[in-house]
DNA sequence: ATAAAACATAGACTTTTGTCATCATTCAAC
DNA sequence: GTTGAATGATGACAAAAGTCTATGTTTTAT
């Protein structure tokens, strides 16, 4: 399982990393069922997760307990409530498994150690943060002005796997449209 | 003008900063008319701006040249196309003055120097990035599921000054709703 | 294997949002 | 200050999105 992460890191930072194994030992394996919370609003997010296998939903509740999904994340990527993880303040979002998942988790202490051990890792937090920020900006700029139909077309173009992998309900909450509307419009494509 | 920035910095990083004046000298004063572009999509964003006075619009164009505004920023805050500034890659957003504005601009070189000169400034870029990210996350979570009316109520609660300060057209593009709809709904409140 | 729960689709209907045309008003450039 | 352009409000209508109900299907837990 750690091998997947090794490949991910080597693919990004190159093959000439000293102490990579030391770093990889900072991660602990998490095997977890579907529909389990990894982070809950109001609690501090203690880990950054690397998804080896599975799928996570990052979302908030509105006052009627409807879910709005900010992101759906699958294997091969990082996931965390970064602001909470970095600051130690309570999280403002929830993270839950959508499927049975296999994760690698690193806590703050391990993260620190990682940055001290492998110099190149100094940039990892910054990189994750920058990527997350860029994604958010993109999502705002893309979605705010799009119609429901165009949002669905966007999904099919840029995240086609999600269409078949996760429930319509989840996708609808990600796209910010009603699930019935999603079902109707999808049929017309 | 520099005094405003000095107060902003002292208010955040404390009063015991060595070499603060050296740092402040890295900024250059920019006085600029309304409707002038500071950053254009496709060009590299070379500066981070501190807004001493005035108002900036951060936005993108869709394929019909309609504007979608991601942020409206006023005096006392930082503004830049951070991803481009940090990476040197072309900007994906435009930044334009909404009013005649007075800005303090620092380029990458100055930014580097700033970080070397005043140790605490090492965290400034990270702080700006984290704040920007948090704002984006908040905006996604807040807006995606809100109706046009609720978006207007949100604006009146959290950014009331904008309502009287900038044009309805601009606000509507920020809220992601049609300007006529904005006008109608506003009248009903 | 089975029962219960969750999910997906569809139709009828309501509400919200968008579009367009018009007119009065405000604002900015000269 | 005057004038032309941009802005803002409003009514009539069209289109899009949301709600609710019903029904059949798929999943999940046991």
Coordinates of C-alpha atoms (C1' of nucleotides) in Angstrom, one line a residue, chain D residues 3-24:
Chain D
dT3 C1' -24.4 65.8 -23.6
dG4 C1' -24.0 61.0 -24.4
dA5 C1' -23.4 56.7 -22.3
dA6 C1' -24.1 53.8 -18.7
dT7 C1' -27.0 52.5 -15.0
dG8 C1' -31.1 51.0 -12.6
dA9 C1' -36.0 49.9 -12.2
dT10 C1' -40.1 47.6 -14.0
dG11 C1' -43.6 44.8 -16.7
dA12 C1' -44.6 41.0 -19.7
dC13 C1' -43.2 36.9 -21.0
dA14 C1' -40.1 32.5 -21.5
dA15 C1' -37.1 29.2 -19.8
dA16 C1' -35.0 26.8 -16.1
dA17 C1' -35.0 24.8 -11.8
dG18 C1' -37.4 23.0 -7.7
dT19 C1' -41.0 20.3 -5.4
dC20 C1' -43.9 16.5 -4.7
dT21 C1' -45.7 12.0 -5.6
dA22 C1' -45.6 7.6 -7.4
dT23 C1' -43.3 3.6 -9.1
dG24 C1' -39.9 0.3 -10.2

